[in-house]
Amino acid sequence: MAMKRAYICVALLLSACGQGSAGTHSSGHASPTATPSASPSTIPRLGLLVVLEARRAGSTFGGGPDAYDAHDTVAIAGSDGIAKAKQTFKARSLPFIGNAGTIMQREARVAGGAVFYIDGNGAVRRLDVNGTVTQVTTFPFGQPQQEVSFAVSPDGKHLVASVFTLPARNPNAQHPPDPPYVAGSHAYLELFAADAGGSARSLVRTDLGTPTNNWKVLRVVGWDAMGPVVTLQQNLGSQQGSLGYGFEGWQLAHLDASGHPESPITPEDCYPWQELADMSVLCSSGSYGDIKLIAANGTKVVSFPGASGPFLAVSPDGSRVAFLGGVQDRNGKHITLPDTFFPEGWLDASTIIGYQDTKSRFGATVGNMALVRLTDVARLDDLGFTGVLAGVL
């Protein structure tokens, strides 16, 4: 099934935030990576799913590209589909970007053996498996034309966030030729850091100018043993939905002490989907071919010959990759998956997590979540609820 992304993209130059020019300032506070973090591999894997749902009245969940982003419920569930802990929160707004659906990072992250989630006012809370909820911090966020992405250190003690403020929406924009933004309005990017239980502090703020300028945007997408991870060339929206999770941007880099991106850790032609505990990154071409794992030094670790398609997810041991239509190992051995099943991740080395789409067969209509086990790939274990995967505990 050949599909290419129809994205609105924003290019990022590595020097974008690194120059002390007008409109940019640094707080001078300590680095978000100043305190070493526990390795993800030292935290026991419980085999629990972290899912995001949209349950509020009038939700469009399951009806289009914004179905992936407008969530208001986070849950920790077992492989039987029964929730062990669940919390509702204020859904975030989806900024207007023109003739496309807004694509943003998930509102929840897994770290420190718990789930961290952010609401529409920028408040980050921690949800433990026993149902305990703890206020962690609050990032300055909540305007209609803002999007936020955050990451948490593996030990759950430190956080970073990127807040991107788009220009004001043009109220007269009705059709694609109409300018989507008010003339002369500016876009801004601000990076924040916080310690769990403390206040957020600004690291750097950049005035990106008007829509006629070359916007330079990054997005915080994760945290590994070397520190916070960001995308360098950002995808803001799509007319095809998310086509899987991924990082929704080209190239990855670590964030330095002052909130600026370091040198890329993945090559230019690598669309990154997932980072494993050893910091190898699952990559593909823009048309979902040439699927491979890239090591932290940029060299290819292994290819998955014959694998092709969106909705890519690599197994925890890096031995197999799931995609829309199948599973492939490093030797090219192929296993066909049901065509109504859209992979999002792996529960363990032999169990794939995803959702069903029995209507569009394109992944745009999000149906019940399900599990597929490699021992019986023809069988879908319906989990009995509608949601998208945010991680595995």
C-alpha positions in Angstrom: 0.0 0.0 0.0 1.9 3.0 -1.2 1.2 6.3 0.5 3.2 9.5 0.8 2.7 12.2 3.4 1.1 15.4 2.3 2.6 17.6 5.0 2.9 21.3 5.8 6.6 21.3 6.8 8.7 23.9 8.6 12.5 23.8 8.0 14.9 24.2 10.9 18.5 25.4 10.6 20.7 24.3 13.4 21.8 27.8 14.0 18.2 29.0 14.4 18.2 29.3 18.2 21.9 29.3 18.7 22.6 33.0 17.9 22.1 35.7 20.5 20.1 37.9 18.1 17.3 40.3 18.8 14.1 38.5 19.9 16.1 35.6 21.5 17.2 35.4 25.2 18.5 32.7 27.5 17.6 32.5 31.2 21.1 31.4 32.1 19.7 28.6 34.4 21.2 25.2 34.7 21.0 22.7 31.9 17.9 20.4 31.7 20.4 17.6 31.6 22.6 18.7 34.5 21.5 15.7 36.7 22.3 12.3 35.3 19.1 10.2 34.6 18.5 6.6 35.2 18.7 4.4 32.1 15.4 3.3 30.8 16.7 -0.3 30.9 17.0 -0.1 34.7 13.2 0.4 35.1 11.2 -2.8 35.2 8.8 -3.3 32.3 5.4 -4.1 33.6 3.7 -5.0 30.3 1.0 -2.4 30.6 -0.4 -0.1 27.9 -0.6 3.6 28.3 -3.4 4.9 26.1 -5.0 8.2 25.3 -8.7 8.5 24.6 -11.2 11.2 23.7 -14.4 10.9 25.8 -15.8 14.4 26.1 -19.2 15.2 24.5 -18.9 16.3 20.9 -15.4 14.9 20.5 -14.3 14.3 16.9 -12.1 11.3 18.0 -12.2 8.8 15.2 -13.4 11.2 12.5 -10.3 12.8 10.9 -6.7 13.9 11.3 -7.4 15.7 14.6 -8.6 12.4 16.1 -4.9 11.8 17.0 -4.5 15.0 19.0 -7.6 16.1 20.9 -7.5 13.6 23.8 -8.9 14.2 27.3 -8.4 10.8 29.1 -5.2 8.9 29.9 -5.4 5.3 31.1 -3.0 2.5 32.1 -4.4 -0.8 31.0 -3.5 -4.5 31.0 -3.4 -6.7 28.0 -7.0 -7.7 28.8 -8.1 -4.1 28.1 -9.1 -3.5 31.7 -7.9 -0.1 33.1 -5.8 -0.2 36.3 -5.7 3.6 36.5 -7.4 6.4 34.6 -7.7 10.2 34.7 -9.5 12.8 32.6 -8.0 16.2 31.8 -8.7 19.3 29.9 -8.1 18.7 26.2 -5.8 21.0 24.4 -6.9 23.2 21.5 -5.7 22.4 18.0 -4.1 25.5 16.4 -5.3 26.5 12.9 -2.6 25.9 10.2 -4.6 26.2 7.1 -6.0 23.5 4.8 -4.7 20.5 6.8 -5.2 18.7 10.1 -2.8 19.6 12.9 -0.4 16.9 13.9 1.1 17.1 17.4 3.0 14.9 19.8 1.0 12.8 22.3 -0.1 14.4 25.6 1.5 11.6 27.6 5.0 10.2 28.3 6.2 7.1 30.1 9.1 7.7 32.6 10.2 6.6 36.0 7.7 3.7 36.1 4.7 6.1 35.7 2.8 8.2 33.2 3.2 11.9 32.8 0.5 13.8 31.0 -0.1 17.5 30.1 -3.5 19.2 29.9 -4.8 22.1 27.8 -3.6 24.6 30.4 0.0 23.3 30.4 -0.3 21.5 33.8 1.8 18.3 33.9 0.7 15.5 36.3 2.0 12.1 37.1 -0.3 9.0 37.1 1.0 5.9 38.9 -0.2 2.4 38.3 -2.1 2.5 41.7 -4.1 5.5 40.5 -2.1 8.1 42.5 -2.0 11.5 40.8 0.7 14.0 41.5 1.1 17.6 40.3 4.5 17.8 38.6 4.9 21.3 37.1 3.1 23.7 34.7 4.4 25.1 31.4 3.2 28.4 30.1 0.7 27.1 27.5 -2.9 27.3 26.6 -3.6 29.9 23.9 -5.6 28.7 20.9 -2.8 29.1 18.5 -0.2 27.3 20.6 1.1 23.7 20.5 3.2 22.1 23.2 5.4 19.0 23.3 7.3 17.8 26.4 9.6 15.1 27.5 10.6 13.6 30.9 13.9 12.2 32.0 13.9 8.4 32.4 13.9 8.7 36.2 10.9 11.1 36.1 12.8 13.9 37.9 13.3 16.5 35.1 11.2 17.8 32.2 11.6 20.0 29.1 9.0 21.4 26.8 8.8 23.3 23.6 5.9 25.8 23.1 5.3 26.9 19.5 3.0 29.9 19.1 1.6 30.3 15.6 0.5 33.6 14.1 -3.0 34.8 14.8 -5.6 33.0 12.7 -7.1 35.0 9.9 -10.9 35.0 10.7 -11.7 35.4 7.0 -9.8 32.3 5.9 -12.4 30.1 4.3 -10.6 28.5 1.3 -7.0 27.3 0.6 -6.0 30.4 -1.3 -6.9 32.6 1.6 -4.0 33.6 3.9 -4.4 31.5 7.1 -2.9 34.1 9.4 -3.4 37.7 10.1 -1.0 39.9 8.1 2.0 41.0 10.2 1.4 38.5 13.1 4.5 36.6 14.3 5.3 33.1 15.3 7.4 32.3 18.5 9.2 29.3 19.8 10.1 29.0 23.5 12.0 26.2 25.3 11.3 25.5 29.0 12.9 23.2 31.7 11.6 22.2 35.1 12.4 19.8 37.9 9.5 17.6 39.1 7.7 19.5 41.8 9.3 22.8 40.7 8.4 25.8 38.5 9.1 25.9 34.8 11.9 28.2 33.7 12.5 29.7 30.2 15.7 28.5 28.4 15.4 30.4 25.2 12.7 32.3 23.3 12.9 33.0 19.6 10.8 35.4 17.4 10.3 33.5 14.2 8.8 36.4 12.3 5.8 36.5 10.0 4.6 33.7 7.8 6.6 35.1 4.9 9.8 34.3 6.8 11.6 30.9 6.9 10.3 29.7 10.2 12.8 27.8 12.3 11.0 25.3 14.6 12.0 22.3 16.7 9.9 20.1 18.8 10.8 18.2 22.0 10.0 14.5 21.3 11.9 12.3 23.9 14.7 11.8 26.4 17.4 9.2 26.3 20.6 8.5 28.2 22.2 11.6 26.6 19.4 14.0 27.5 16.4 15.6 25.8 15.8 14.7 22.1 14.2 17.1 19.6 13.2 17.0 15.9 14.9 19.4 13.6 12.6 19.8 10.6 9.1 19.8 11.9 5.8 18.6 10.3 3.0 20.8 11.4 0.1 19.1 9.7 -1.2 16.5 7.3 -4.1 15.8 5.1 -3.7 12.0 5.8 -3.7 11.9 9.5 -0.6 10.8 11.4 0.0 7.6 9.4 1.4 6.1 12.6 3.1 7.6 15.6 6.7 8.5 14.7 8.3 11.8 15.8 6.5 13.8 13.1 9.6 15.5 11.9 12.9 14.9 10.0 16.2 14.3 11.9 16.8 14.0 15.6 19.3 15.9 17.8 19.9 16.3 21.6 19.2 19.6 23.3 22.2 21.3 24.9 22.4 23.1 28.3 20.9 26.3 27.0 18.0 24.8 25.0 19.7 24.7 21.6 20.0 21.6 19.3 23.3 19.9 19.0 24.5 18.1 15.9 22.0 15.7 14.3 22.1 12.1 15.5 20.2 10.8 12.4 21.0 11.4 8.7 19.1 13.9 6.6 17.3 11.3 4.6 16.1 9.5 7.7 12.5 9.9 8.8 12.7 8.9 12.5 9.9 6.7 14.0 11.1 5.3 17.3 14.2 5.3 19.6 15.2 2.2 21.5 16.8 2.0 24.9 20.3 1.7 23.3 19.6 5.0 21.4 19.3 3.3 18.0 16.6 4.9 15.9 14.1 3.3 13.6 14.2 5.3 10.3 12.6 5.2 6.9 12.5 7.2 3.7 9.7 9.7 3.2 7.8 7.1 1.2 8.2 4.4 3.9 10.9 2.4 2.2 14.6 1.8 3.2 13.6 0.9 6.7 16.6 0.5 9.1 18.0 1.1 12.6 20.5 3.9 12.9 23.0 3.8 15.8 23.7 6.8 18.0 26.8 7.6 15.9 24.8 7.7 12.7 25.9 4.4 11.2 23.4 1.8 10.0 22.9 -1.0 12.5 20.6 -3.2 10.4 18.1 -3.1 7.5 14.7 -4.8 7.2 14.8 -5.9 3.6 11.4 -5.9 1.9 9.6 -4.0 4.6 7.6 -1.0 3.4 4.7 1.0 4.6 3.6 3.5 7.2 2.7 2.8 10.9 6.2 1.6 11.6 7.1 0.2 15.0 10.2 -1.8 16.0 10.2 -4.6 18.6 11.9 -3.9 21.9 14.8 -6.2 21.0 15.2 -4.6 17.6 14.7 -7.9 15.8 11.5 -7.2 13.9 9.6 -4.2 12.5 5.8 -4.0 12.2 4.2 -1.9 9.5 0.9 -1.5 7.8 0.3 -5.0 6.3 3.0 -7.1 7.9 6.0 -7.8 10.1 9.5 -8.3 8.9 12.6 -9.6 10.6 16.3 -8.7 9.8 16.6 -11.7 7.4 13.6 -10.6 5.3 11.1 -13.1 6.7 7.6 -11.7 6.3 4.5 -12.3 8.3 1.2 -10.8 7.0 -1.0 -8.8 9.4 -4.8 -8.3 9.1 -5.4 -5.3 6.7 -7.7 -3.7 9.2 -5.0 -3.5 11.9 -2.7 -0.4 12.2 0.4 -1.0 14.3 1.5 1.5 16.9 4.0 -0.3 19.1 5.0 -3.5 20.8 3.9 -4.8 24.2 6.8 -7.3 24.1 9.0 -9.0 21.6 6.1 -11.1 20.2 3.0 -8.9 20.7 2.0 -5.9 18.6 -0.3 -3.1 19.8 -2.4 -1.1 17.4 -5.9 0.0 16.5 -8.5 -1.2 14.0 -10.0 0.7 11.1 -12.8 -1.4 9.5 -14.3 1.6 7.7 -11.7 3.6 5.7 -8.9 0.9 5.6 -6.6 3.9 5.7 -6.2 4.5 9.5 -8.2 7.7 9.5 -11.1 6.1 11.4 -9.7 5.1 14.8 -11.6 2.0 16.0 -11.0 -0.2 19.0 -7.4 -1.0 20.1 -6.3 -4.5 19.6 -3.3 -6.9 20.1 -1.8 -9.2 17.5 0.5 -12.0 18.7 3.0 -13.5 16.4 2.0 -17.0 17.4 -1.5 -16.4 15.8 -1.3 -13.3 13.5 -4.7 -14.0 12.0 -6.4 -13.3 15.3 -7.1 -9.8 16.6 -7.6 -9.5 20.4 -10.0 -6.6 20.6 -9.4 -4.6 23.8 -12.9 -3.2 23.9 -12.1 0.5 23.9 -11.1 3.2 21.4 -7.8 5.0 21.9 -4.2 5.5 20.7 -1.0 4.2 22.2 1.2 6.6 24.2 3.7 4.1 25.5 4.3 0.9 27.4 5.0 0.6 31.1 
